[in-house]
CSV table of C-alpha atoms in Angstrom, one decimal:
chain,number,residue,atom,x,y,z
A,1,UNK,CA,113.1,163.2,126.5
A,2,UNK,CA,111.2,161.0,124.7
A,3,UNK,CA,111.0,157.2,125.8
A,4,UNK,CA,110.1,156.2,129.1
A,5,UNK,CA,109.0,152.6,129.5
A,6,UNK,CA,110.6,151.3,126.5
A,7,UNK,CA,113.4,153.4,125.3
A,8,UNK,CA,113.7,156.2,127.4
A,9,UNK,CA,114.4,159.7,126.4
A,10,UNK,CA,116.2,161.9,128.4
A,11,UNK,CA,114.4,160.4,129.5
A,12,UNK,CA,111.7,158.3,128.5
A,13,UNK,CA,109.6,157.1,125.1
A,14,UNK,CA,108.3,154.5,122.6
A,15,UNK,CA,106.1,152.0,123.7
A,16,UNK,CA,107.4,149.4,123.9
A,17,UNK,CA,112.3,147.4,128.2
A,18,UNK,CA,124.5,132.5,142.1
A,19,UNK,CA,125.5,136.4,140.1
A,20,UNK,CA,128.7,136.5,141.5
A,21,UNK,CA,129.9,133.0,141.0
A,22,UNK,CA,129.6,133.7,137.2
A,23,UNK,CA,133.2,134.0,136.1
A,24,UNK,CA,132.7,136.0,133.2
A,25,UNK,CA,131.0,138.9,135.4
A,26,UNK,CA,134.8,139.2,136.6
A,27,UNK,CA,136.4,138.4,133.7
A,28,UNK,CA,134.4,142.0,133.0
A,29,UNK,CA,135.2,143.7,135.6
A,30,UNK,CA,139.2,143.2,134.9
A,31,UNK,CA,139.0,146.2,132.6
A,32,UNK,CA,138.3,149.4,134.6
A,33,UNK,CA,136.9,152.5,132.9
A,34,UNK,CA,139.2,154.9,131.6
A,35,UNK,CA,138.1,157.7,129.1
A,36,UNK,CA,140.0,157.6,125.9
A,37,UNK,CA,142.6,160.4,125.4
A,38,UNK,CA,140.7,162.0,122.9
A,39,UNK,CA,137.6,162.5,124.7
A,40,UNK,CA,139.9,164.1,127.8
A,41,UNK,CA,139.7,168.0,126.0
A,42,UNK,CA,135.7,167.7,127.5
A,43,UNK,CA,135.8,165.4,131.0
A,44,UNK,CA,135.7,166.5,134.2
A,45,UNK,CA,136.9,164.6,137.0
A,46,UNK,CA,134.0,162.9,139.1
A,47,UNK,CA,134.0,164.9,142.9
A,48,UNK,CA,134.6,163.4,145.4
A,49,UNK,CA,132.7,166.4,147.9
A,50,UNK,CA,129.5,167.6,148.3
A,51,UNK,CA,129.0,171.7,148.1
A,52,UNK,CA,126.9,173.8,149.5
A,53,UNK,CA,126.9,175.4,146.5
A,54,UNK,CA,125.7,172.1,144.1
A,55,UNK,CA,122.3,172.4,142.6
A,56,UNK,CA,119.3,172.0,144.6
A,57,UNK,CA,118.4,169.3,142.8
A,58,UNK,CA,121.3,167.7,144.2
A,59,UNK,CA,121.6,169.1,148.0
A,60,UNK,CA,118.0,167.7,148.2
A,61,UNK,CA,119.2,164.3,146.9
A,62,UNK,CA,121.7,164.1,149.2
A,63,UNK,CA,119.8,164.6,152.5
A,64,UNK,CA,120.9,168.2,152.7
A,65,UNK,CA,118.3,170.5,154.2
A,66,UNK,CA,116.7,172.7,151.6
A,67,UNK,CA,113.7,175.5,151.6
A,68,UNK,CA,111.7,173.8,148.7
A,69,UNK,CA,111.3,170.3,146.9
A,70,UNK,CA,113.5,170.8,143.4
A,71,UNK,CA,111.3,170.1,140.7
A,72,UNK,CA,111.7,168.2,137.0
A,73,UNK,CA,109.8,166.0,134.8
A,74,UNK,CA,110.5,162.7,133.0
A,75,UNK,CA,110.3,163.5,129.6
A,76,UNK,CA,110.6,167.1,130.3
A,77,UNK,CA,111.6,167.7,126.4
A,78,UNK,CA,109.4,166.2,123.9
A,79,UNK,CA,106.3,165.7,121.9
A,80,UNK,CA,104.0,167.7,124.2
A,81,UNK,CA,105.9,171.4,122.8
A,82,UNK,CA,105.4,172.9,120.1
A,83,UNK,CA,108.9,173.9,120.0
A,84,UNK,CA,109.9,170.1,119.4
A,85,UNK,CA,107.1,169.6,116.8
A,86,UNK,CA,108.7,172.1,114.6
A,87,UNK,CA,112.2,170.8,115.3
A,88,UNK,CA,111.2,167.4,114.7
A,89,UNK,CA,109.9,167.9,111.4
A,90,UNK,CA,113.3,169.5,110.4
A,91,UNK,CA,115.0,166.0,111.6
A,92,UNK,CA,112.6,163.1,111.5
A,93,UNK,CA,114.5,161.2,112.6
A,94,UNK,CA,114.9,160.2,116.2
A,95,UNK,CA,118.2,158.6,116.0
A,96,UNK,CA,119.2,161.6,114.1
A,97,UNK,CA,117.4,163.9,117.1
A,98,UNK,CA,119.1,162.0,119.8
A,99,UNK,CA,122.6,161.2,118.3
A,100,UNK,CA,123.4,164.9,116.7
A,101,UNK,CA,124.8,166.8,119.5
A,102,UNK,CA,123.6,170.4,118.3
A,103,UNK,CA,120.1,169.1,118.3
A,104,UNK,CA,120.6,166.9,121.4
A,105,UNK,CA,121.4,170.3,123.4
A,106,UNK,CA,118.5,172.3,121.7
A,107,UNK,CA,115.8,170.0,122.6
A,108,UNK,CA,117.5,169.4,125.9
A,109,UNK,CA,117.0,172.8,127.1
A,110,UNK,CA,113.8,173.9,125.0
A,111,UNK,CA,112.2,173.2,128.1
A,112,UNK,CA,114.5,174.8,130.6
A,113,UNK,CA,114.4,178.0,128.7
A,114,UNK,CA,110.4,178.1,128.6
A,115,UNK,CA,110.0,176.5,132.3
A,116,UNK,CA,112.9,176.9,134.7
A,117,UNK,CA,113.0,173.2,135.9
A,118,UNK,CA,115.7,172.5,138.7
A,119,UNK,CA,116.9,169.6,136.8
A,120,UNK,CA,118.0,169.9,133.1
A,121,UNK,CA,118.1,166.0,131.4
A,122,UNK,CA,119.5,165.0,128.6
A,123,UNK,CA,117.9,164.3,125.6
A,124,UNK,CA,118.9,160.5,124.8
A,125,UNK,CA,117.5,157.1,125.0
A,126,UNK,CA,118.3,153.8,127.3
A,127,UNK,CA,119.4,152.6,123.8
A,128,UNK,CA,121.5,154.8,122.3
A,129,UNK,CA,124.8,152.9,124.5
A,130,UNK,CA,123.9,149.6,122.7
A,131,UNK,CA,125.5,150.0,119.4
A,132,UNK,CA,129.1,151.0,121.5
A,133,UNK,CA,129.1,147.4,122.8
A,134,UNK,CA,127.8,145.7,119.6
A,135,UNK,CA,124.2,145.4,119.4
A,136,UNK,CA,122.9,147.8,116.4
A,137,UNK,CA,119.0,149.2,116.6
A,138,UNK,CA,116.8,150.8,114.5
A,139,UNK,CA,113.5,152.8,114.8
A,140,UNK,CA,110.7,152.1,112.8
A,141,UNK,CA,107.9,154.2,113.1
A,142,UNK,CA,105.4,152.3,114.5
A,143,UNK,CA,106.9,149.5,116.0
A,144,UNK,CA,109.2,151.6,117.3
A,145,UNK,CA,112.9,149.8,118.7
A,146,UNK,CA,114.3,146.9,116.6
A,147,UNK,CA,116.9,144.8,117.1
A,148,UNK,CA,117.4,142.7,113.7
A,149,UNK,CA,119.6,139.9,115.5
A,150,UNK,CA,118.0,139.0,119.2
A,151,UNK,CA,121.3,137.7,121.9
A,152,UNK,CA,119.7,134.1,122.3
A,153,UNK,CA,122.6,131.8,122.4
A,154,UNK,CA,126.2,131.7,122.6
A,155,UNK,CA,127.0,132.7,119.4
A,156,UNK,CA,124.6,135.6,120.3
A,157,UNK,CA,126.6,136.7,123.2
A,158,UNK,CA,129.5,136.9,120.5
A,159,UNK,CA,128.8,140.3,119.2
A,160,UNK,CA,129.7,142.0,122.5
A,161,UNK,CA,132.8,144.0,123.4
A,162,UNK,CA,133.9,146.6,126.1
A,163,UNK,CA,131.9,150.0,125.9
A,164,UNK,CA,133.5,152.1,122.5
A,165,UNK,CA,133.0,156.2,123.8
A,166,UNK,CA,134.4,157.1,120.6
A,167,UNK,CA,131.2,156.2,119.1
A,168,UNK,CA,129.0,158.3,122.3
A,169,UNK,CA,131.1,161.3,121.5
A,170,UNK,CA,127.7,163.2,121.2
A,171,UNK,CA,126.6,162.2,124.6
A,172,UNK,CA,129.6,163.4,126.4
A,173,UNK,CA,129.9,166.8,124.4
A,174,UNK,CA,126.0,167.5,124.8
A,175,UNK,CA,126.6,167.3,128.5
A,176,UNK,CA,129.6,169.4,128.3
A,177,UNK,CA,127.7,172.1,126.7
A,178,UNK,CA,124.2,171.8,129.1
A,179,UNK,CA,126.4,172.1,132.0
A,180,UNK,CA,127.8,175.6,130.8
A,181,UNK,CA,124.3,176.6,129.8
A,182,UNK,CA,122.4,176.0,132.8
A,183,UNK,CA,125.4,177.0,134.9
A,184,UNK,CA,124.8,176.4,138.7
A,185,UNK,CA,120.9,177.1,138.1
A,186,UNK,CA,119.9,173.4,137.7
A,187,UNK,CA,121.6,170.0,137.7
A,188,UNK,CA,122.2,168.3,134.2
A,189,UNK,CA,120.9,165.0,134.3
A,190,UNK,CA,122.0,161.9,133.1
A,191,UNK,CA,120.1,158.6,132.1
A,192,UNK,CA,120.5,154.8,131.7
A,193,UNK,CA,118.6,151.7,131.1
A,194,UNK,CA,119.0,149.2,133.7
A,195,UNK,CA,120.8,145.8,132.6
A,196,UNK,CA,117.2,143.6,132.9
A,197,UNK,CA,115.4,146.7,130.9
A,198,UNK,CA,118.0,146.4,128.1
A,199,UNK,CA,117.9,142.6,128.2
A,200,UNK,CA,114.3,142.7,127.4
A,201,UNK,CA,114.9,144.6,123.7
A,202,UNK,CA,118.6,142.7,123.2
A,203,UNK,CA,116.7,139.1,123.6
A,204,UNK,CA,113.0,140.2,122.1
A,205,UNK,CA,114.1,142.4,119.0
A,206,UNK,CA,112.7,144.7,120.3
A,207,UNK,CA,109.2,146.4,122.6
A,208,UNK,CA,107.1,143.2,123.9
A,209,UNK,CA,104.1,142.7,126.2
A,210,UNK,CA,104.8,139.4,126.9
A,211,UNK,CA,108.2,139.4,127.8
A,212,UNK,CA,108.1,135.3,127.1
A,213,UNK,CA,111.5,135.4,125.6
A,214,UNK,CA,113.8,136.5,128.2
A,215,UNK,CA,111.7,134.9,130.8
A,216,UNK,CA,111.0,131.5,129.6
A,217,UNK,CA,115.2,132.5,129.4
A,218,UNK,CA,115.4,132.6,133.3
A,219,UNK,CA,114.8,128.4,133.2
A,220,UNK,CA,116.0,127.3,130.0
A,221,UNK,CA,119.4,129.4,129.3
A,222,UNK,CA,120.2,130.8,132.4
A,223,UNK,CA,124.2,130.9,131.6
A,224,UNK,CA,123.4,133.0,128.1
A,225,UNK,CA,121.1,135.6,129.9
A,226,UNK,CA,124.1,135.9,133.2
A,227,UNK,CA,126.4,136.7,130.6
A,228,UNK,CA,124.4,138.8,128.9
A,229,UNK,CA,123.5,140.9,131.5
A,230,UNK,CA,126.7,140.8,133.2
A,231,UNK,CA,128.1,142.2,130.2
A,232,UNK,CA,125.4,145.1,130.3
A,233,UNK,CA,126.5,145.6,134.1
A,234,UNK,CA,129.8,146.5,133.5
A,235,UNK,CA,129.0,148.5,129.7
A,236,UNK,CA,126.4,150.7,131.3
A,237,UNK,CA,128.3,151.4,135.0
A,238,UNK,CA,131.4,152.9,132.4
A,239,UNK,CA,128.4,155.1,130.9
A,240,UNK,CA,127.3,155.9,134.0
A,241,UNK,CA,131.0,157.0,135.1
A,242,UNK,CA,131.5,158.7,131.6
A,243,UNK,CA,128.4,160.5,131.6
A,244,UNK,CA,129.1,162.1,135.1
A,245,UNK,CA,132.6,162.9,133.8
A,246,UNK,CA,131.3,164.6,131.1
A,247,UNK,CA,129.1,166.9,133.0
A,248,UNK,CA,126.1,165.1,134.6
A,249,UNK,CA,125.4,165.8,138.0
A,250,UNK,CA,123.0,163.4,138.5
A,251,UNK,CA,122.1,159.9,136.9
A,252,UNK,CA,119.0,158.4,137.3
A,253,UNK,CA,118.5,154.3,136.1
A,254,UNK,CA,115.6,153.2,134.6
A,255,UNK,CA,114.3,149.6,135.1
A,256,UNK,CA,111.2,150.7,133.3
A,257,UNK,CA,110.6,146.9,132.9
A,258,UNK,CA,111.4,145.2,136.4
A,259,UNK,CA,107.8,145.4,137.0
A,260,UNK,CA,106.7,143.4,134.7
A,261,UNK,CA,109.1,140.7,136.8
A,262,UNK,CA,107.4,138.9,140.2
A,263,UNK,CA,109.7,140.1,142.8
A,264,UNK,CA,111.4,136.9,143.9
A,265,UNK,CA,112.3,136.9,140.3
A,266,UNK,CA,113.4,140.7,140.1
A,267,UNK,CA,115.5,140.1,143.2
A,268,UNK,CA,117.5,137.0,141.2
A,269,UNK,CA,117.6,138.6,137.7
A,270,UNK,CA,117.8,142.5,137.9
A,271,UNK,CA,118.5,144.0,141.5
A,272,UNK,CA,122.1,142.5,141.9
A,273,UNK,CA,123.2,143.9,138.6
A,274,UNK,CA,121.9,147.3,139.6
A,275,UNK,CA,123.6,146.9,142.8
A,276,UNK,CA,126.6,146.2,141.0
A,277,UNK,CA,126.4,149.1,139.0
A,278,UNK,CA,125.9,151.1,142.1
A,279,UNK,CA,129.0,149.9,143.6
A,280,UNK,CA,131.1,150.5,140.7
A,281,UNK,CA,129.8,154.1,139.7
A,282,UNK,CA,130.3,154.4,143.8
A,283,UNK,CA,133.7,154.1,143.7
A,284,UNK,CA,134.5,156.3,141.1
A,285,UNK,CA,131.7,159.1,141.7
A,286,UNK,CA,130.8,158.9,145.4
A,287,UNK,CA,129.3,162.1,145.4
A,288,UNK,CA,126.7,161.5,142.3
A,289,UNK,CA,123.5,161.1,143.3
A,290,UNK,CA,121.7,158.1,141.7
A,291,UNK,CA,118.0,157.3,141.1
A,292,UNK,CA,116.2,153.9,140.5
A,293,UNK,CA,112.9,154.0,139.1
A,294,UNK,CA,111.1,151.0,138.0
A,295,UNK,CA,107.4,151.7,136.5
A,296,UNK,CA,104.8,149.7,138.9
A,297,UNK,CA,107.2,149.6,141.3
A,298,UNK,CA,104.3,149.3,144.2
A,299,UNK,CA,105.5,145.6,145.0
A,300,UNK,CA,109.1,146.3,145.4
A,301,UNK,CA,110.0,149.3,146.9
A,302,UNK,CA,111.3,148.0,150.3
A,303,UNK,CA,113.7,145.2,148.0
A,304,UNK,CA,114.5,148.2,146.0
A,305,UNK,CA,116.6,150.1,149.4
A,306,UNK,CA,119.4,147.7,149.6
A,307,UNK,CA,120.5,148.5,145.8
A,308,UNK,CA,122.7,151.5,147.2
A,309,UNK,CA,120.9,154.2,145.5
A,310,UNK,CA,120.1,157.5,147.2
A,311,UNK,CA,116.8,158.2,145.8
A,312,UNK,CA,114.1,155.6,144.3
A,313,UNK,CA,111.4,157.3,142.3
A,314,UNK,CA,107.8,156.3,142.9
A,315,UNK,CA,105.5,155.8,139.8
A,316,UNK,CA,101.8,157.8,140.6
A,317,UNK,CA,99.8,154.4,141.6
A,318,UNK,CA,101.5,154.4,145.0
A,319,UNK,CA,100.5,156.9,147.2
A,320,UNK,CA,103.5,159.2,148.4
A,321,UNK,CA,102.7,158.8,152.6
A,322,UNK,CA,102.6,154.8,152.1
A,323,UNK,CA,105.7,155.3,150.2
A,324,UNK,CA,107.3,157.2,152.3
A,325,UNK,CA,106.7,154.9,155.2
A,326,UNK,CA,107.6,152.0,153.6
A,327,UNK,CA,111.1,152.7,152.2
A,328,UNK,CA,112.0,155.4,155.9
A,329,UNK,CA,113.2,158.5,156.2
A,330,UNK,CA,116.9,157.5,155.1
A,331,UNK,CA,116.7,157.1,151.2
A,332,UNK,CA,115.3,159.8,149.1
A,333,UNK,CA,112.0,160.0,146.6
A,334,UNK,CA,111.0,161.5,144.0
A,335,UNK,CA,107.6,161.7,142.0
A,336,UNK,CA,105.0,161.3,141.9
A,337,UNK,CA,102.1,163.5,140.9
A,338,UNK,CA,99.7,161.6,138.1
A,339,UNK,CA,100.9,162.8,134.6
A,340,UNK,CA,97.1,162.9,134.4
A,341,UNK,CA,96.6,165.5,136.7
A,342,UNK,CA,98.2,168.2,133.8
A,343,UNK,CA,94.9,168.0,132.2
A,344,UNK,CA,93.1,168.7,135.2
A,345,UNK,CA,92.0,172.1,136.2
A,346,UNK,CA,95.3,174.5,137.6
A,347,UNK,CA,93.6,174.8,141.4
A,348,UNK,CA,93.2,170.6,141.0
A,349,UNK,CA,97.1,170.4,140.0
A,350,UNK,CA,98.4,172.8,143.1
A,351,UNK,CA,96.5,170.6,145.6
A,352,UNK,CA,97.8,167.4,144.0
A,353,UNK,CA,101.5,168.8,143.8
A,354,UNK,CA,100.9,170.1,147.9
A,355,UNK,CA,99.8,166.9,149.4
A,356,UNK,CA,102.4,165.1,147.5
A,357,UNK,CA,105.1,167.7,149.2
A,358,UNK,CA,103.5,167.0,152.7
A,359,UNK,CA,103.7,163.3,152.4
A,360,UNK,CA,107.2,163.3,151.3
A,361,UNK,CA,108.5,165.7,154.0
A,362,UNK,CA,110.7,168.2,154.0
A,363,UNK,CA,114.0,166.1,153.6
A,364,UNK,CA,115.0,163.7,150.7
A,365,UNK,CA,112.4,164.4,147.8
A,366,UNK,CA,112.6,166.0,144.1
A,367,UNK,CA,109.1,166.7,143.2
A,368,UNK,CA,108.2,164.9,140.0
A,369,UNK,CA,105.7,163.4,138.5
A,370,UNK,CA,104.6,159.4,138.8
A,371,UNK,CA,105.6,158.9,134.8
A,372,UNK,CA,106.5,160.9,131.7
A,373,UNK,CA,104.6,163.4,130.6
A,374,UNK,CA,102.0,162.5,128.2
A,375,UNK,CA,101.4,163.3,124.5
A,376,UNK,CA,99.3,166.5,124.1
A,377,UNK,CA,99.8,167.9,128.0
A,378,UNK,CA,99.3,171.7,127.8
A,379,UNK,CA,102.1,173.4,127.7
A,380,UNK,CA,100.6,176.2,130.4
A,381,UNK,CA,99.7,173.5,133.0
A,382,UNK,CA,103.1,172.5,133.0
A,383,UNK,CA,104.5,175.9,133.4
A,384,UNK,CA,101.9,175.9,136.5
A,385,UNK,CA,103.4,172.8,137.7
A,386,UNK,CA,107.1,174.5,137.9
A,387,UNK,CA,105.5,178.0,139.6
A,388,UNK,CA,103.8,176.0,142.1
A,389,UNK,CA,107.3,173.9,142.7
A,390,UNK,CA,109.0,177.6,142.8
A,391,UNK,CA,106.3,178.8,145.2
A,392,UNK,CA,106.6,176.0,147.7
A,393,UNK,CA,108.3,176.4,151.3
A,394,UNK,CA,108.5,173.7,153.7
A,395,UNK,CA,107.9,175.6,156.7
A,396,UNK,CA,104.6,176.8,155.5
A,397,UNK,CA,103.8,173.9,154.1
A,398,UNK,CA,104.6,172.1,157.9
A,399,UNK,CA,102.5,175.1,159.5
A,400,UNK,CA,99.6,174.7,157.2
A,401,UNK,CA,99.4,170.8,157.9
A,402,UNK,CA,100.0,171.2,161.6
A,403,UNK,CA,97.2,173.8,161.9
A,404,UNK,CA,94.8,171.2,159.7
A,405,UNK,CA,95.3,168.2,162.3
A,406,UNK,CA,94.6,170.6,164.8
């Protein structure tokens, strides 16, 4: 995992990320997902039941009743272990780290072999899909993403065809292999980029901090950014589908940038193409678990319900009790300790990671923390953080708090 708010590795990583009247969103949707014949040797077929026996990760997800929060971390595997320094100056590359399955599935479970996560995610970014539906990227090592041709006009939108899997064989065969490794002991997670997040790069070239591009967009070529982001709709719900076919067990979206939109505006330009994708992927794989999590997502969380996820992931600047009042006890979260709180004393980080517990409740949450974790986090504190998630049990943790009010 290494991009969160701007790519996103396996999470998460370099800085910088009328719908339905539009006919080309169902000209798009004409063309169902089907795996190509010669990816079938490694798919699995998407269920269509829940099992007692599914991770924890994902009976929690679900609603079911469980003895402890499951526990992982965006950008669980990166620059913060050793182990991936030494790796990554083997392969320099990222692209070449992210797009080489053998390496994909070592740095994927580097840290499920040293911490014993409940969730296992793959090692990818929210741009490695792009160049299968004709938008080509680079990584430079400071500037980090770059698009050489921005989609800004027709001719733009040109460039774009259906999802190729043939060219995300890697994806699909790392998942294959991390669901035999971790076996029934975690849930292999999967990752996208939401359609507004990926807009942002495809029409800036790249990371921004203004965003003026695709926004001054939203007035003056509305038509070019619909059909652009339609067009990311229906690529990334087949990668979705594809990924969970291949072995994920859960898939969480990342609209690392539909914070930086005012909410009127994110409910007109990214929440009904997330809805969309929800309803597609829902129809294939109703038993996937999906989360939404949008960084600053403090102004949005009750818009963000009606999107059809099951679980919305709160970044660490809203507190977990407002949270969990505001969005009700029928949709699951996940977070949100402070990455920050990993280079706290240990006693500091088990009261943080208890009181977020408590205010979550003992149904619907996957402890986590608010963001990824940062560059130079001690390896031991976040070791601590997966012992105290081991340790936890909601029935002491419901004693302790009831003896405390009284």
């Amino acid at each position: 995992m290494e991009t969160i708010p701007t790519s996103i590795n396996s999470g998460l990583g370099w800085k910088s990320s009328s719908f339905f009247q539009h006919s080309n969103f169902f000209n798009l949707l004409s063309h169902p997902f089907k795996p190509k014949p010669s990816l079938s040797k490694f798919s699995l077929t998407c269920s269509a039941t829940s099992s007692s026996s599914d991770p924890l990760l994902v009976q929690a997800a679900r609603g079911d009743l469980v003895s402890r929060p499951p526990a992982w971390m965006m950008r669980q595997a990166g620059r913060y272990m050793a182990a991936y320094q030494k790796l990554a100056q083997k392969h320099p590359s990222f692209r070449e780290r992210s797009e080489t399955t053998d390496l994909i599935v070592e740095i994927s479970l580097q840290p499920w072999k040293a911490f014993r996560p409940d969730g296992v995610i793959i090692f990818s970014d929210i741009l490695t899909p792009l160049p299968a539906f004709g938008i080509n990227f680079d990584i430079e090592d400071v500037k980090g993403p770059v698009i050489q041709s921005p989609v800004r006009s027709e001719d733009g939108l040109k460039v774009l065809h259906p999802i190729d899997f043939d060219k995300l064989r890697f994806v699909g065969e790392s998942l294959k292999i991390l669901r035999q490794e971790v076996g029934g002991d975690a849930a292999v997670l999967g990752f996208v980029g939401a359609p507004w997040t990926l807009a942002t790069y495809i029409v800036e070239g790249g990371t921004t901090r203004t965003y003026t591009n695709i926004k001054s967009m939203c007035h003056t070529a509305p038509h070019i950014l619909k059909s652009l982001l339609s067009h990311l709709t229906k690529a990334i719900a087949d990668y979705i589908v594809f990924q969970v076919e291949s072995g994920a067990h859960c898939i969480q979206i990342f609209d690392s940038w539909g914070g930086q939109l005012p909410p009127d505006m994110w409910e007109r330009w990214s929440k009904p193409y997330i809805k969309e994708i929800v309803n597609l992927v829902k129809k294939k794989c109703p038993e996937t678990p999906l989360v939404l999590y949008i960084n600053g997502n403090g102004g949005l969380l009750e818009r963000m319900v009606d999107t059809g996820v099951d679980v919305i992931g709160l970044d660490w600047t809203v507190d977990m009790a407002d949270g969990r009042r505001r969005l009700g006890s029928g949709i699951g979260v996940q977070g949100n300790v402070d990455p920050a709180y990993l280079f706290s004393p240990l006693n500091a980080l088990t009261e943080e990671i208890q009181r977020v517990v408590r205010c979550a409740g003992p149904r619907r949450h996957i402890l986590n923390l608010g963001h990824g974790v940062l560059v130079g986090t001690p390896e031991e504190a976040v070791a601590h953080f997966f012992e105290v998630a081991r340790s936890l049990k909601f029935d002491t943790l419901t004693q302790n708090n009831t003896a405390n009010v009284a």
